[in-house]
Each structure stands twice: as C-alpha cells, then as structure tokens.
PDB file of N, CA and C in Angstrom:
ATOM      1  N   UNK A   1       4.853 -25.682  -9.594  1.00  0.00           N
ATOM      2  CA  UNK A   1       3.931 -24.803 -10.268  1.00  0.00           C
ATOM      3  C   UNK A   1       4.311 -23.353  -9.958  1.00  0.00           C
ATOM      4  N   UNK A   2       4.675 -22.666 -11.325  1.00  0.00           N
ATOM      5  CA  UNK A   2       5.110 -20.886 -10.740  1.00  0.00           C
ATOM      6  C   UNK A   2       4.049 -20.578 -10.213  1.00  0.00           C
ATOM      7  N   UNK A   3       4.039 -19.285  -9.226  1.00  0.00           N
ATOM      8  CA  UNK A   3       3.077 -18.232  -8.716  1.00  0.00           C
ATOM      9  C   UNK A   3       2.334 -17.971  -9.829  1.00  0.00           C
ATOM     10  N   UNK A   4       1.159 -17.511  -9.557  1.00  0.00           N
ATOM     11  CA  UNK A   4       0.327 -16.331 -10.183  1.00  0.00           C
ATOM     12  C   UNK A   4       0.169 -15.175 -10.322  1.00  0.00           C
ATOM     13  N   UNK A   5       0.076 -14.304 -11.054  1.00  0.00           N
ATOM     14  CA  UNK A   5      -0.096 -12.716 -10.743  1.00  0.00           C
ATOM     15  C   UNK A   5      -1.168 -12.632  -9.829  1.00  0.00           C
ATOM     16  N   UNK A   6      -0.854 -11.545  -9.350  1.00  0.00           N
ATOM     17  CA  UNK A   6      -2.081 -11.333  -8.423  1.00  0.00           C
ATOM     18  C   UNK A   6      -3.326 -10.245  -9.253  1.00  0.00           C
ATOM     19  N   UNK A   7      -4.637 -10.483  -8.703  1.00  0.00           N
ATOM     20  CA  UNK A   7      -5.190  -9.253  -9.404  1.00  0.00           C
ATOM     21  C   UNK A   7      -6.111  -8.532  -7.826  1.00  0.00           C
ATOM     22  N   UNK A   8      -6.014  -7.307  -8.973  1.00  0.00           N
ATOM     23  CA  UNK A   8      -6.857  -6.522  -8.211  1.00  0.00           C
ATOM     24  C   UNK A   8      -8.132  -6.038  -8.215  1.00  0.00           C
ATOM     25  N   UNK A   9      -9.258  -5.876  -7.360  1.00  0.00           N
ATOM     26  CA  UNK A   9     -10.189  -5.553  -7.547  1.00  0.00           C
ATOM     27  C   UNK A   9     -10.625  -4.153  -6.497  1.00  0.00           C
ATOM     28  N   UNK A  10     -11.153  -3.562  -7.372  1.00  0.00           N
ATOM     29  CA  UNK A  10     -11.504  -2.226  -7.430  1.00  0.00           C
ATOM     30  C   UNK A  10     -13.096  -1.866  -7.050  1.00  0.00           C
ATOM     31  N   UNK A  11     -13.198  -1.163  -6.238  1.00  0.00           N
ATOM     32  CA  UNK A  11     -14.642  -0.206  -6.540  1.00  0.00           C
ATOM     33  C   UNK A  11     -14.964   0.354  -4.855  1.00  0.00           C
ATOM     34  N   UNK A  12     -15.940   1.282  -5.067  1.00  0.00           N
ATOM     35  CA  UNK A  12     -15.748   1.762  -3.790  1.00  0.00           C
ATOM     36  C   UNK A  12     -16.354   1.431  -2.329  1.00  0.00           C
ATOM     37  N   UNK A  13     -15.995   2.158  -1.145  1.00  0.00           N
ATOM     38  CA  UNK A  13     -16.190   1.757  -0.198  1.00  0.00           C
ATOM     39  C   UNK A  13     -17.520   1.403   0.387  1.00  0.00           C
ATOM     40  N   UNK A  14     -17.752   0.110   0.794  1.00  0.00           N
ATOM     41  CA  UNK A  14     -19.367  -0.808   1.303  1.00  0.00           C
ATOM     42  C   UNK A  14     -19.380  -1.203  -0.236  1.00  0.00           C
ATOM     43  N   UNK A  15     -19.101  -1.373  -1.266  1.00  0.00           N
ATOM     44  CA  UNK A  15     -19.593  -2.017  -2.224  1.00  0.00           C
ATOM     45  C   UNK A  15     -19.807  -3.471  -2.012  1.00  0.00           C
ATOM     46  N   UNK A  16     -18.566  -4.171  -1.405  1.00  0.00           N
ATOM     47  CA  UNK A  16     -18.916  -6.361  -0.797  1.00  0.00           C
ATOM     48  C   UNK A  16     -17.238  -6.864  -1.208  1.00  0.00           C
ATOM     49  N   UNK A  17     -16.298  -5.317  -0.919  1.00  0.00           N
ATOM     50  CA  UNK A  17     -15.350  -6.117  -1.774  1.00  0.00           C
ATOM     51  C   UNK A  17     -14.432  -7.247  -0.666  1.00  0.00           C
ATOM     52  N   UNK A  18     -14.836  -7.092   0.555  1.00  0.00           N
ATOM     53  CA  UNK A  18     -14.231  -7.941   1.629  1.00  0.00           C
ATOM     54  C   UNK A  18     -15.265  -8.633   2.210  1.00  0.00           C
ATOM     55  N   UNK A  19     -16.377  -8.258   2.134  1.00  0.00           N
ATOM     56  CA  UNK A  19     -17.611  -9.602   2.284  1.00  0.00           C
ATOM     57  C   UNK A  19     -17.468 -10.492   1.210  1.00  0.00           C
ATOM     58  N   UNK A  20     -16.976 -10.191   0.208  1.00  0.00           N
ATOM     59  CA  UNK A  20     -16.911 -11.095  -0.802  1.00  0.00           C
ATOM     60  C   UNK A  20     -15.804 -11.752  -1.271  1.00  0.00           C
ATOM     61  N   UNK A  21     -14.676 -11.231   0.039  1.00  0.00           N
ATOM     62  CA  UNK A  21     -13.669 -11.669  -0.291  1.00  0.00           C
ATOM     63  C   UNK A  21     -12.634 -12.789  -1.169  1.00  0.00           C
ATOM     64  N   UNK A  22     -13.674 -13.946   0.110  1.00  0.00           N
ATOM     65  CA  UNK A  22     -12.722 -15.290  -0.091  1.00  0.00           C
ATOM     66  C   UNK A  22     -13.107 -16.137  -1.438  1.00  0.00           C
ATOM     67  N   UNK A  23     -14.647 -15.828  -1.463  1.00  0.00           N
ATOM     68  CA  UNK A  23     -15.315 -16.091  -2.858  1.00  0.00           C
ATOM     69  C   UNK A  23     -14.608 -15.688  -3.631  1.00  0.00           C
ATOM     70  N   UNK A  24     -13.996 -14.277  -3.719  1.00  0.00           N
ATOM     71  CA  UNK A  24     -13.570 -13.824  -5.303  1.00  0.00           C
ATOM     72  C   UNK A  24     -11.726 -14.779  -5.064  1.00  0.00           C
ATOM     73  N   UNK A  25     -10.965 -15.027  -4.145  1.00  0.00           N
ATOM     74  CA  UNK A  25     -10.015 -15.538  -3.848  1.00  0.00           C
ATOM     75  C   UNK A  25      -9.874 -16.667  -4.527  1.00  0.00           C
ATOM     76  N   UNK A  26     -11.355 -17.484  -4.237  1.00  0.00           N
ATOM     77  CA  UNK A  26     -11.342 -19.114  -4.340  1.00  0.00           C
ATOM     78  C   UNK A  26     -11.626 -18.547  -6.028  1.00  0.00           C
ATOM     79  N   UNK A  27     -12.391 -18.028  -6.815  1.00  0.00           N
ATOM     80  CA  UNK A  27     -12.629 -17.821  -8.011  1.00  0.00           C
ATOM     81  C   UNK A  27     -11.234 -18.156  -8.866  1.00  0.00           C
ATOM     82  N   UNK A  28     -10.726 -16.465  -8.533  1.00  0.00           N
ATOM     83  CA  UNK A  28      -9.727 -16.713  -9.160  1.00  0.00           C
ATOM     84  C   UNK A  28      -8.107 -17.553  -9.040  1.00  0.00           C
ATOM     85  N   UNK A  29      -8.346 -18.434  -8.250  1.00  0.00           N
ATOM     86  CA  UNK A  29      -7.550 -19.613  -7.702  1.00  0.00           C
ATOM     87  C   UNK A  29      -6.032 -18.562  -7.171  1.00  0.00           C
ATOM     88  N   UNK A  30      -6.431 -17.727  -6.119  1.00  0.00           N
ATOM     89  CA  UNK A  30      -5.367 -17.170  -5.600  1.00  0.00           C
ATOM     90  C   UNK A  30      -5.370 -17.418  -3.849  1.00  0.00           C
ATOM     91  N   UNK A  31      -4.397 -17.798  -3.388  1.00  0.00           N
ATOM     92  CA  UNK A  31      -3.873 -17.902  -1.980  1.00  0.00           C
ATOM     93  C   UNK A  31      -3.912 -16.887  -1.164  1.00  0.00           C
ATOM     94  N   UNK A  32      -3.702 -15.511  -1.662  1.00  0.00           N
ATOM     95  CA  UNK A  32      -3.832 -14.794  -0.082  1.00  0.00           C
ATOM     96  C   UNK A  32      -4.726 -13.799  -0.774  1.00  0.00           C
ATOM     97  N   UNK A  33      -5.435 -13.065   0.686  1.00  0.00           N
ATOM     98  CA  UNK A  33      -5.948 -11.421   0.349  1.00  0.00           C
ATOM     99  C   UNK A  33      -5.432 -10.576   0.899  1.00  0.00           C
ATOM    100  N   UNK A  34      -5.436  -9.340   0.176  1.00  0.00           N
ATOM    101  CA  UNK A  34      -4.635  -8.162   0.616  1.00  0.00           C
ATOM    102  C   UNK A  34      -6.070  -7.286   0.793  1.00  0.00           C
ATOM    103  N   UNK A  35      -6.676  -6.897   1.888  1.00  0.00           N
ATOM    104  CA  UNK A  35      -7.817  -5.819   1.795  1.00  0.00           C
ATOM    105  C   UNK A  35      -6.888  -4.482   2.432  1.00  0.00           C
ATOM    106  N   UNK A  36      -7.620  -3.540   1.334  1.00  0.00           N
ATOM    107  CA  UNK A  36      -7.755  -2.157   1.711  1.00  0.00           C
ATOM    108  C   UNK A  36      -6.279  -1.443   1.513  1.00  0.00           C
ATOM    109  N   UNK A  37      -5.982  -1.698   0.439  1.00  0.00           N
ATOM    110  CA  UNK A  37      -5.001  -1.453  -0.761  1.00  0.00           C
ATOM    111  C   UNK A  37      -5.040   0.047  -1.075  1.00  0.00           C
ATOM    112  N   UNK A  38      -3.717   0.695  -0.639  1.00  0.00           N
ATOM    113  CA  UNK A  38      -3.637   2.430  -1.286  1.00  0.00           C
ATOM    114  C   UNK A  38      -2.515   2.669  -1.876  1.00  0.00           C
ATOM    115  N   UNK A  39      -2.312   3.274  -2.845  1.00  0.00           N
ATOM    116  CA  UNK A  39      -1.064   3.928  -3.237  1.00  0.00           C
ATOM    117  C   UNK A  39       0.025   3.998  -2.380  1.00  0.00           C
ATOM    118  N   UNK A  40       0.881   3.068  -2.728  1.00  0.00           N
ATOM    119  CA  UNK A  40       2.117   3.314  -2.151  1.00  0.00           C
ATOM    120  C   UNK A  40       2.319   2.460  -1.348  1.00  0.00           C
ATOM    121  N   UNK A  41       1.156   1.456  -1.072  1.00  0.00           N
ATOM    122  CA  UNK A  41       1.428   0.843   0.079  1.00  0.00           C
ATOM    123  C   UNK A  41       2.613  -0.792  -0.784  1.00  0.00           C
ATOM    124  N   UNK A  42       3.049  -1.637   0.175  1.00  0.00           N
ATOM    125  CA  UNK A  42       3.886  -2.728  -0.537  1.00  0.00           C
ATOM    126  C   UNK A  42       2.765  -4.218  -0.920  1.00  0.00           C
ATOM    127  N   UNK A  43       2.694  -4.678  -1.458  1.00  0.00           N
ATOM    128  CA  UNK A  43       1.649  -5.802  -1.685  1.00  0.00           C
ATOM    129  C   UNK A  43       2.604  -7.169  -2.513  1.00  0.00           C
ATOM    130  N   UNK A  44       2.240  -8.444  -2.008  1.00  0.00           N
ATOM    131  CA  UNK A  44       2.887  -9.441  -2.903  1.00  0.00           C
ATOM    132  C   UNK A  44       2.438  -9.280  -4.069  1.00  0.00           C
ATOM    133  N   UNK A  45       3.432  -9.574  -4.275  1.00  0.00           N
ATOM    134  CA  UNK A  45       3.010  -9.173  -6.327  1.00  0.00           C
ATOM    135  C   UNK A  45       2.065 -10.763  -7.088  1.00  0.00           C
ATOM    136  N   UNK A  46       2.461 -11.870  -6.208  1.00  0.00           N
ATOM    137  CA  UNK A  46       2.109 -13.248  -6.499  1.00  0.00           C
ATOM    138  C   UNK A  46       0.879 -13.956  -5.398  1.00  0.00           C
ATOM    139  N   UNK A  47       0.221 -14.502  -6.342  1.00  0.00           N
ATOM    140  CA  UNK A  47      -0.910 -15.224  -5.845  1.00  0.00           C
ATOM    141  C   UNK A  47      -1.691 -14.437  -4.444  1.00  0.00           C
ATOM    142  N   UNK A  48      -2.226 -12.959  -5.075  1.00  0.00           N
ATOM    143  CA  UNK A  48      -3.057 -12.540  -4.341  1.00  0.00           C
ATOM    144  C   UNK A  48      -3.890 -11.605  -4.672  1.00  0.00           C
ATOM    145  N   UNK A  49      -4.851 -11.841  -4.278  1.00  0.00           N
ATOM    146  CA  UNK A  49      -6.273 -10.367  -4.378  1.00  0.00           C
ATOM    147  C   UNK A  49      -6.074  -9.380  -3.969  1.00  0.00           C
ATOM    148  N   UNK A  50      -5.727  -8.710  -4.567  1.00  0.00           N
ATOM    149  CA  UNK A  50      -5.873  -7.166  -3.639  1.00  0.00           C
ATOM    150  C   UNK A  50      -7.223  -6.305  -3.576  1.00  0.00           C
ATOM    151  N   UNK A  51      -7.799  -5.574  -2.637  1.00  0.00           N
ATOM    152  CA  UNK A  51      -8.812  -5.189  -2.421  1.00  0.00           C
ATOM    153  C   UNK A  51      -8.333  -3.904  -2.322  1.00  0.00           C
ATOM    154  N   UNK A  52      -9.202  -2.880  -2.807  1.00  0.00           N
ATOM    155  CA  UNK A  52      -8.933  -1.132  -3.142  1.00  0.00           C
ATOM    156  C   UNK A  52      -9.800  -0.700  -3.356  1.00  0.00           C
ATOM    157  N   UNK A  53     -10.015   0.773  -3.021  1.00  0.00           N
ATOM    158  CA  UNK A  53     -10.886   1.812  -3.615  1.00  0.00           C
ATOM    159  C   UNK A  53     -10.332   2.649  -4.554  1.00  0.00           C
ATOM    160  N   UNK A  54      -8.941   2.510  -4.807  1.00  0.00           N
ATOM    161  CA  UNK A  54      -8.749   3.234  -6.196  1.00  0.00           C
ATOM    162  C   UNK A  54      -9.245   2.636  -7.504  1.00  0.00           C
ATOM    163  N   UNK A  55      -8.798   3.294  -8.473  1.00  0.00           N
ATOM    164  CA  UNK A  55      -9.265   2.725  -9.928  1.00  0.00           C
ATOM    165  C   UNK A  55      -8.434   3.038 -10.625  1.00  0.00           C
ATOM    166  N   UNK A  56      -8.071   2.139 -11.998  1.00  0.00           N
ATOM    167  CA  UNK A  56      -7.043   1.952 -12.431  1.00  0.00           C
ATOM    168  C   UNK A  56      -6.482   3.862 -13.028  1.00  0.00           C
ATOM    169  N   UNK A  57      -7.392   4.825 -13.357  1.00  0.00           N
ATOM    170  CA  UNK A  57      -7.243   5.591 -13.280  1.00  0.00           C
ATOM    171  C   UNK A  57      -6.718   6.718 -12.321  1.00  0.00           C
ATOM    172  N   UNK A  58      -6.615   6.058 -11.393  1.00  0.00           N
ATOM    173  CA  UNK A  58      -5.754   7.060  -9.820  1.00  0.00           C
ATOM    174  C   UNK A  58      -4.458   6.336 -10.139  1.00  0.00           C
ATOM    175  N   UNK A  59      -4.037   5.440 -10.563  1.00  0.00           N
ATOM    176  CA  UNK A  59      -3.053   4.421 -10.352  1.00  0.00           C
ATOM    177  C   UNK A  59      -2.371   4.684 -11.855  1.00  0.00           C
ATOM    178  N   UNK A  60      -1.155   5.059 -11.820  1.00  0.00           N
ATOM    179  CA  UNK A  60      -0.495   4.669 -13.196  1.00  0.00           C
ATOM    180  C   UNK A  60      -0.103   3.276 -13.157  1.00  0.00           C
ATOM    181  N   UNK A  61      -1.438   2.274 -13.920  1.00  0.00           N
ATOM    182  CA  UNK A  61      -0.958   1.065 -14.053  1.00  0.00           C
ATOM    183  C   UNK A  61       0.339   0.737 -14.939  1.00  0.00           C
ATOM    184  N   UNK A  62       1.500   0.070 -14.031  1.00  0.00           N
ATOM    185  CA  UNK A  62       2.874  -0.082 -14.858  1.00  0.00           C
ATOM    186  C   UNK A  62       3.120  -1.861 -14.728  1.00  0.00           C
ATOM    187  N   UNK A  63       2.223  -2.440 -13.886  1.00  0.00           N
ATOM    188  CA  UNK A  63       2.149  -3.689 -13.791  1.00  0.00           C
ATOM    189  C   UNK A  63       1.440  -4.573 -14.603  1.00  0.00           C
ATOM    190  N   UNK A  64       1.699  -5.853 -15.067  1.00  0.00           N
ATOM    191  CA  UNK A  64       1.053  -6.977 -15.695  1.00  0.00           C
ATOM    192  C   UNK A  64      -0.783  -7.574 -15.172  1.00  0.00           C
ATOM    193  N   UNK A  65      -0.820  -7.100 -13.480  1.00  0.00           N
ATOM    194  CA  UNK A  65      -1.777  -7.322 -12.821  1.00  0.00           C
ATOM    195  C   UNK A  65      -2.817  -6.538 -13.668  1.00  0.00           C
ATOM    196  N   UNK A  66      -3.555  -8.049 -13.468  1.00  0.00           N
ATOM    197  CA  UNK A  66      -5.061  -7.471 -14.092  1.00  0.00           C
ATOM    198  C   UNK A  66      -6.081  -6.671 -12.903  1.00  0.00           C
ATOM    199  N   UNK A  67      -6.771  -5.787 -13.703  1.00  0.00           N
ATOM    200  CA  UNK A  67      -7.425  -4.504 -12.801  1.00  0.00           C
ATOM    201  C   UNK A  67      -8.859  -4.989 -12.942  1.00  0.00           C
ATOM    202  N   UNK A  68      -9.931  -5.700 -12.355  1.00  0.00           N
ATOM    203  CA  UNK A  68     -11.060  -5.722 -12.927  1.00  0.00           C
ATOM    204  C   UNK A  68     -12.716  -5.133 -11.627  1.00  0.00           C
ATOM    205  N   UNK A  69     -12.962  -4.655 -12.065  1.00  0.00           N
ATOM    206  CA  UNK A  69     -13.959  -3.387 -11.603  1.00  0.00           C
ATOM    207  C   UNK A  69     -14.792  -4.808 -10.324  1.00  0.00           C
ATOM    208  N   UNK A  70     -15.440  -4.472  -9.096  1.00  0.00           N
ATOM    209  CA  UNK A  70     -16.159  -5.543  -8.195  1.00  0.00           C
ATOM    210  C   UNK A  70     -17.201  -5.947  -9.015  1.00  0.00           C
ATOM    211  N   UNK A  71     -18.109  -5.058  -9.733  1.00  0.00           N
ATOM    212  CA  UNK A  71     -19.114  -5.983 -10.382  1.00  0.00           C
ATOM    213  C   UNK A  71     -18.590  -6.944 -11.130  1.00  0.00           C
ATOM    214  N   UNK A  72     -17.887  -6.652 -11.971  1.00  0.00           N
ATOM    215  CA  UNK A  72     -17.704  -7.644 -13.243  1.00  0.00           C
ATOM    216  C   UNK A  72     -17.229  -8.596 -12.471  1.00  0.00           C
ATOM    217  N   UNK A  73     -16.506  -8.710 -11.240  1.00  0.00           N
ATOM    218  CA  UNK A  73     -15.439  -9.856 -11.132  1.00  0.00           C
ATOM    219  C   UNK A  73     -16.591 -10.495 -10.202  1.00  0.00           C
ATOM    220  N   UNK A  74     -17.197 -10.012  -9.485  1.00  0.00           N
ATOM    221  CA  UNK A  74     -19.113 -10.399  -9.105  1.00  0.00           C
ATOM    222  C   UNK A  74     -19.690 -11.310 -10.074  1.00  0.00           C
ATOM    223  N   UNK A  75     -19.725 -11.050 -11.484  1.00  0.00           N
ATOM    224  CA  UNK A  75     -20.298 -11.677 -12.430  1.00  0.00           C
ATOM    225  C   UNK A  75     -19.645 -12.588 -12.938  1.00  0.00           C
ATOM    226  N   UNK A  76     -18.404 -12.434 -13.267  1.00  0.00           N
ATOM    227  CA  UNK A  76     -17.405 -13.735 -13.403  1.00  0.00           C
ATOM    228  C   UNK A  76     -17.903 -14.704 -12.009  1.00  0.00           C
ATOM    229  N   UNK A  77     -17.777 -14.450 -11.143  1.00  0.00           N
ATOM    230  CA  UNK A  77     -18.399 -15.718 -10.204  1.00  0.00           C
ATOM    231  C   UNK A  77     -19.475 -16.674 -10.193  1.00  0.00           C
ATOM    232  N   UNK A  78     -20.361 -15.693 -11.257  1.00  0.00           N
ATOM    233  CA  UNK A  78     -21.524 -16.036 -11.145  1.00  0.00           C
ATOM    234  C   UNK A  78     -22.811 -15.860  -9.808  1.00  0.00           C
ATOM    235  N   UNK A  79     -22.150 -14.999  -9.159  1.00  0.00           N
ATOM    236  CA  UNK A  79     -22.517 -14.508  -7.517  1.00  0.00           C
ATOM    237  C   UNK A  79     -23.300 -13.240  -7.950  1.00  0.00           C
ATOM    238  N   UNK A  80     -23.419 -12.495  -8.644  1.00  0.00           N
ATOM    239  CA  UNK A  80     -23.794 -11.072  -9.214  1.00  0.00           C
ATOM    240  C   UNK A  80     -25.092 -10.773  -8.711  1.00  0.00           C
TER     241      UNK A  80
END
C-alpha cells in the first residue's frame, strides 16, 4: 500500500491542536504526528499530521498537502 500525503492542520496557539492530536491522526488514517510545525522546518512529506500555527497564507503553499483550518478538521471528526 503507497504512503499517504500528509496533511496539515492549522490554527492558533491553545486552540486543542495537540490535545487533539491522535484523534485527528486516527481520523485521517495517518501514522505519525509532527506538532509545532514552522517555516522552514523539515517534515515527512508521507503519512503524517502536521500541527502549526501558520496558515496557508504565511506559507506559499507549493505542495499537494491538504491545508485544513482545526475547526473544520474538529468537525470532520465529528468531535466539534
């Protein structure tokens, strides 16, 4: 089975994005987490969450990785 893209989730600091980690992990059927994600830093590109306070707007998104805001991906869980 190939890897997955990894995605990232966004929003700012104390919002639940690492209390809510493993939940949003197991959601989107990805293997590792990356918390506390900044510009520039190196991240697997495959089968992982990344956790950030930027927004796709600080970031010239040039990657396939989907960007989706903590609430919504909150509500995709059905956890909201």
């Amino acid at each position: 089975m190939p890897d997955k893209s990894s995605v990232v989730i966004y929003g700012p600091q104390g919002c639940g994005k690492t209390r809510n980690a493993k939940l949003l992990a197991k959601h989107f059927e990805l293997k590792k987490i990356h918390d506390n994600w900044f510009i520039g830093d190196y991240v697997d590109k495959n089968n992982t969450l990344i956790l950030t306070n930027e927004t796709p707007e600080d970031v010239r998104v040039t990657t396939r990785r989907l960007w989706i805001s903590f609430d919504a991906a909150m509500k995709a869980t059905g956890k909201s």
